[in-house]
Amino acid sequence: MSTLPEADNFIEEFIVEDLKNGKHDGRILTRFPPEPNGYLHIGHAKAITINFEIAKKFGGSSNLRMDDTNPSTEETHFVSSIEDDIKWLGYEWAGETLYTSNYFGELYELALQLIDKGLAFVDDSTAAEIAEQKGDIDRPGINSPFRDRPATENRDLFERMKGGEFADGSKVLRAKIDMTHPNLLLRDPVLYRIKHETHHRTGDEWCIYPLYDFAHGQSDSIEHITHSLCSLEFRHHRDLYNWIIEALGIFPSRQIEFARMNVDYLITSKRRLKLLVDQGLVAGWDDPRLGTIAGMRRRGYPAAAIRNFCLRTGVTKRDNQQEFDFLEHNVREVLNVSADRYMAVLDPVKLVITNYPEGQSESLSSDNNPEDASRGQREIPFGREIWVEREDYRKEPQNRKYYRLAPEKDVRLKSAYIIHVDGHEEDADGTVTQINATYYPDSKSGEDTSEIKAKGTIHWVSVGQGIDVAVREYDKLFTDPTPMDHEGRDFLEFINPNSVTTITAKGEPGLADVVADEALQFLRKGYYTLDKDSTKEKVIFNSTCGLKSSWKG
RNA sequence: AGACCCAUGGUGUAAUUGGCAACACAACAGUUUUUGGUACUGUCAUUCAAGGUUCGAGUCCUUGUGGGUCUACCA
C-alpha cells in the first residue's frame, strides 16, 4: 500500500477515510455532469477543478456526463462548447463523453424494479393536485388517491406511458416514500413525466423522461462513480439519492456537497446570463466582460490562472464571496512571466526631439520579457518624432515625487534615450498639441555614459513607423459587486453603461504580427490579447486587466 | 414555522484534531528597479454572543444570535 496524499479539505478527508476503509478497492472516479443547455461559467470551472483535481490527486479519473434528461431545453451545440471549454481549461475526461440519455433504457428497467417492489406508483393527479398533496414546510402532505394501486396495475400503466398511450401531464410515476417526511423531497417525489418531445440524441424513441432525482444518481451508479461531488443546494437531494440506491440495491456512489463559489461582479445564473445575451446587453456568450469560460478566454485570462484561482479559493461548506482582485491577481501572476512586452500609446500626443537630426532614424532593441531572458529581444524603430501618453505629461513643473514628463524634467524613453523636456505647444482650449524636448546622445540604452539619473521611464511609439490599432478597454459589467443581492431590485439596474470603450491607439510595428491567444503586455499599461474580430487590415486588442500601480497622483 | 447546513481579520482559506491564531489577496509604510510592473521587507484578528467542562478552548457541551438551503411533471 502506497502512502495516501494528505487531505487538504473536508471532501478529501472523506475520500482518505473511504480509501483507508478499503472502499471500492481504492478506486476513485468522480464526474462533472453539466446540463447541455447553456455555456459554462466560472462557477462550473470551480466544480470542474474540484472534480478533476481531487480524482487526479488520489490516482483516479473523472467522467464527463451530459445530464440531458429534459428534451425541451437541451441542444447539441451546447455539448461541443462545453467540451471545448473543459479541454481549454486543461482537463481530460476518461473515455468518451457520456450522456444520461445513454441510460434511458436502464433507467426504465430500474423504474420497473421499483414498481415491482411496491416502491413506486403511477399517479393520475394533475401537477396542481400533486403540489397540493405535498403540503409545505410546516404542514404534512397527504397521500395521493392513486397511491395504493397494485404493483401489476402500476407496471401496466407505466409500460403504456412509455408506449405513448397518454397525453403529456396526464400521468407521472412517483416514488412511494412518506408524505409526512420533514424533507419535502421524500414526499413521494415524481420520478418520470410524459413529454412527447424530440430529444437531441434519442429523437422520438422516448416520450417519458426521468427527472433529475431518478436520472443523476442512477447514472452515477451505472458509471460506478465513487464520489459524486456537487454543490450545497443538493444536500436535501442526498436523502433521496441514498433512498433510491438502497431501494434498488445499486452501486453506492457517495454524494458530498460543497459550497459554490461566488465572485464579485460576475453572475453565474444561466437564466440571467442568457438574458444579457438575448437582450444584446453584451456581445454574446463569449463577451469578455462575462464570467463565462469562453468570455474569460476571449478576455485573455490564461487557463492556468483560472485553475489556480479555483484551487486557491478552497473547498468548504460556507457561503463565500471571492474578491475580483484575487481573480485578477492570479491572472497577472501567470501573465507576468508569459506575456511578451510591447509598446502602445493609448492616448497619444506628439513629442518632438528638437536636437535629433531631421530625417534620421535608428533601430533599438528591447527585451521581450524581463522575467524570461529566453524570450529574446526585438527591434523597435526610433526617430525625431514619437507618440507619448498624454497622461504622462504635466504642463507645470512638478515636485520631485513626480517622475514623468513636465517642463525641465529628465525622463528615460524605454530602451532609448533620456530626454529633457523643454515645454509644449497648445491650442486655444489649452489642450497640449505637441511636447518639445532635447535628448542626450550619450544616454542610449545599454551604452549610457551620460551619468544623468532619470527616475522615470516612459513608453513611446515612433510617429513614422507606428501603426494604428483598435483597443477595447473593459470595465466591470456591473456597478455593484453583487447585483443580485438587492432585495426588490433587478440586477439590470446595476449594469455599468460604460463597461466597454473602443479607442484607436498607436502601437509599435511588431503588433501587426501578433497571433490569436497570444498574451501580451502593453508596457506600463496592462495585459492585452488579440480579439477574434481582428483582421490584417484592422488589428483589435482586448484589455485583459491593468497593471497594478502604487502611483497616487 | 419545520428539517438540514454554516459561523476565524476588509476578502478567502489554515491551525499537528484541546496546547502561544498561519498563509494568500486587499490596504498601508518602505527597499530594489530602464515598466510608479515584477521581486523583497514591515504593519494590520484574542476566532458571532453568553454560560459551562478543563491546568489550558477557534477546536468539546449548553443556550442564544446571525446567515444559507428546501414547498418545479428544471437540473
XYZ file of C-alpha atoms in Angstrom, chain A residues 264-514:
251
model
C -17.702 39.848 -7.217
C -19.055 41.458 -10.407
C -19.605 38.079 -12.093
C -23.004 36.434 -12.377
C -23.367 32.683 -12.618
C -27.072 32.350 -13.219
C -27.707 30.687 -16.573
C -31.033 32.429 -16.856
C -29.578 35.883 -16.287
C -26.566 35.217 -18.473
C -28.970 34.262 -21.249
C -30.977 37.419 -20.614
C -27.881 39.603 -21.055
C -27.045 37.832 -24.303
C -30.622 37.796 -25.661
C -31.182 41.464 -24.906
C -27.937 42.411 -26.597
C -26.529 43.911 -23.406
C -23.324 42.025 -24.157
C -21.772 40.841 -27.429
C -22.587 37.156 -26.962
C -21.828 34.276 -24.611
C -18.121 34.906 -25.064
C -18.262 38.623 -24.297
C -15.028 39.445 -22.433
C -16.986 41.120 -19.635
C -18.791 37.900 -18.770
C -17.693 35.252 -16.307
C -18.246 32.532 -18.891
C -15.247 30.340 -19.659
C -15.478 31.466 -23.279
C -15.666 35.108 -22.198
C -12.691 34.891 -19.884
C -10.741 33.147 -22.602
C -11.567 35.888 -25.094
C -10.613 38.408 -22.433
C -7.166 36.853 -22.329
C -7.310 35.097 -18.964
C -4.912 32.142 -19.082
C -6.435 28.764 -18.249
C -3.735 28.260 -15.616
C -4.849 31.442 -13.869
C -8.444 30.252 -13.671
C -7.312 26.878 -12.386
C -5.079 28.465 -9.752
C -7.878 30.760 -8.682
C -10.307 27.879 -8.232
C -7.722 25.803 -6.406
C -6.639 28.594 -4.088
C -10.116 29.654 -3.056
C -10.502 26.349 -1.242
C -13.310 23.893 -0.665
C -15.679 24.383 2.280
C -19.367 24.425 3.133
C -19.594 28.140 3.888
C -21.107 30.719 1.617
C -18.294 32.698 0.108
C -17.851 35.777 -1.993
C -14.494 35.999 -3.740
C -12.972 39.383 -4.445
C -12.407 40.271 -8.086
C -8.920 41.458 -7.111
C -7.925 37.921 -6.255
C -9.050 36.648 -9.648
C -7.010 39.373 -11.358
C -4.044 38.680 -9.123
C -3.998 35.122 -10.429
C -4.285 36.384 -13.990
C -1.394 38.830 -13.572
C 0.758 36.240 -11.883
C 0.634 33.970 -14.935
C 0.782 36.765 -17.491
C 3.774 38.484 -15.890
C 6.007 35.610 -16.900
C 4.241 34.549 -20.102
C 3.298 37.794 -21.851
C 5.773 39.470 -24.193
C 6.107 43.219 -23.804
C 5.159 45.716 -26.487
C 4.808 49.454 -26.513
C 1.488 51.053 -27.377
C 0.332 54.582 -26.683
C -3.354 54.587 -25.895
C -3.937 58.339 -25.761
C -1.225 59.768 -27.989
C 0.290 63.227 -28.096
C 3.282 64.040 -30.278
C 6.704 64.674 -28.764
C 9.438 66.225 -30.911
C 13.094 65.748 -30.056
C 14.357 69.048 -31.448
C 18.042 68.184 -31.423
C 17.574 64.835 -33.152
C 18.505 65.242 -36.824
C 15.519 65.530 -39.120
C 15.084 62.542 -41.406
C 17.265 60.337 -39.224
C 16.040 57.149 -37.593
C 17.533 54.124 -35.885
C 16.585 50.723 -34.666
C 16.741 49.962 -30.961
C 16.452 46.600 -29.274
C 14.377 45.800 -26.238
C 13.761 42.766 -24.021
C 10.635 40.846 -24.925
C 10.190 39.752 -21.343
C 12.385 40.904 -18.464
C 11.192 37.877 -16.454
C 12.380 35.449 -19.098
C 15.617 36.103 -20.993
C 14.936 33.169 -23.303
C 12.165 35.219 -24.903
C 14.929 37.273 -26.536
C 14.789 40.777 -27.879
C 13.059 42.692 -30.625
C 13.874 45.725 -32.731
C 11.909 48.961 -32.426
C 12.235 51.956 -34.741
C 13.100 55.308 -33.163
C 13.101 58.800 -34.652
C 12.766 62.534 -34.117
C 9.007 62.396 -33.602
C 7.373 59.968 -31.222
C 3.982 59.436 -29.644
C 3.796 59.509 -25.872
C 0.920 59.087 -23.460
C -0.987 62.304 -22.856
C -1.345 61.479 -19.175
C 2.423 61.200 -18.867
C 2.772 64.960 -19.369
C 2.114 67.851 -16.951
C 2.202 71.435 -18.161
C 3.641 72.765 -14.935
C 6.964 71.778 -13.399
C 6.254 69.112 -10.775
C 7.661 68.167 -7.396
C 10.322 65.511 -7.012
C 7.783 62.732 -6.318
C 6.621 63.057 -9.917
C 8.843 61.124 -12.308
C 7.227 61.653 -15.667
C 7.177 64.368 -18.325
C 6.949 68.022 -17.300
C 8.998 71.114 -18.149
C 12.618 70.794 -17.016
C 12.277 67.105 -16.152
C 14.684 64.402 -17.340
C 12.896 61.186 -18.297
C 14.106 57.972 -19.894
C 12.377 56.699 -23.013
C 12.199 52.943 -22.554
C 15.061 51.200 -24.366
C 16.070 54.522 -25.953
C 17.462 57.814 -24.705
C 16.976 60.141 -21.768
C 15.279 63.345 -22.813
C 14.992 66.764 -21.243
C 11.572 68.377 -21.510
C 11.687 71.961 -22.760
C 7.984 72.763 -22.980
C 4.897 72.300 -25.093
C 2.566 73.909 -27.607
C -1.182 74.114 -27.038
C -4.337 75.130 -28.876
C -6.909 77.775 -27.967
C -8.569 75.436 -25.456
C -5.312 74.803 -23.686
C -5.027 71.277 -24.998
C -1.426 70.218 -25.460
C -0.736 69.648 -29.160
C 2.971 68.950 -29.020
C 5.705 68.439 -26.471
C 9.224 69.639 -27.215
C 12.304 68.025 -25.779
C 16.016 67.529 -26.334
C 17.830 64.227 -25.987
C 21.176 63.296 -24.550
C 23.001 61.435 -27.357
C 25.287 59.670 -24.887
C 22.385 58.222 -22.848
C 21.449 55.452 -25.249
C 20.032 52.436 -23.515
C 22.680 49.812 -22.868
C 25.565 52.175 -23.565
C 24.722 55.107 -21.323
C 27.727 57.216 -20.337
C 25.795 60.388 -19.553
C 25.597 59.816 -15.806
C 22.221 61.521 -15.817
C 19.774 59.963 -13.393
C 16.264 59.831 -14.757
C 13.900 58.449 -12.142
C 11.074 57.877 -14.577
C 10.842 55.710 -17.663
C 8.019 56.023 -20.156
C 6.901 54.100 -23.206
C 6.643 55.599 -26.703
C 5.961 54.787 -30.349
C 7.675 56.218 -33.425
C 5.351 58.542 -35.338
C 6.792 57.468 -38.672
C 6.548 53.734 -38.185
C 3.891 53.231 -35.546
C 0.639 51.568 -36.583
C -2.952 52.218 -35.637
C -4.551 49.505 -33.534
C -8.042 49.340 -32.059
C -8.151 48.637 -28.358
C -11.217 47.622 -26.392
C -10.885 48.670 -22.785
C -13.168 46.791 -20.414
C -14.507 47.775 -17.055
C -16.786 45.816 -14.719
C -20.147 44.906 -16.300
C -21.917 45.962 -13.113
C -21.627 48.953 -10.844
C -22.164 46.729 -7.825
C -20.163 43.631 -6.838
C -23.299 41.621 -6.034
C -26.031 42.924 -8.355
C -28.363 40.052 -7.460
C -28.263 40.593 -3.736
C -30.500 43.629 -3.603
C -33.967 42.898 -2.334
C -36.641 44.224 -4.652
C -34.210 45.486 -7.266
C -33.468 43.953 -10.618
C -29.840 43.133 -11.387
C -30.141 45.035 -14.658
C -30.396 48.258 -12.662
C -26.728 47.791 -11.848
C -25.476 47.484 -15.406
C -22.452 49.719 -15.929
C -23.217 51.810 -19.040
C -19.513 52.390 -19.665
C -18.160 48.888 -19.363
C -16.513 48.933 -22.766
C -14.795 51.711 -24.723
C -13.006 51.279 -28.008
C -10.086 53.547 -28.765
C -7.521 53.835 -31.523
C -4.002 53.589 -30.188
C -0.554 53.903 -31.710
C 1.430 50.710 -31.474
C 4.922 49.578 -32.354
C 5.083 47.840 -35.788
C 5.501 44.344 -34.320
C 1.936 44.448 -33.077
C 0.775 43.756 -36.637
C 2.155 40.219 -36.369
C 0.608 39.162 -33.078
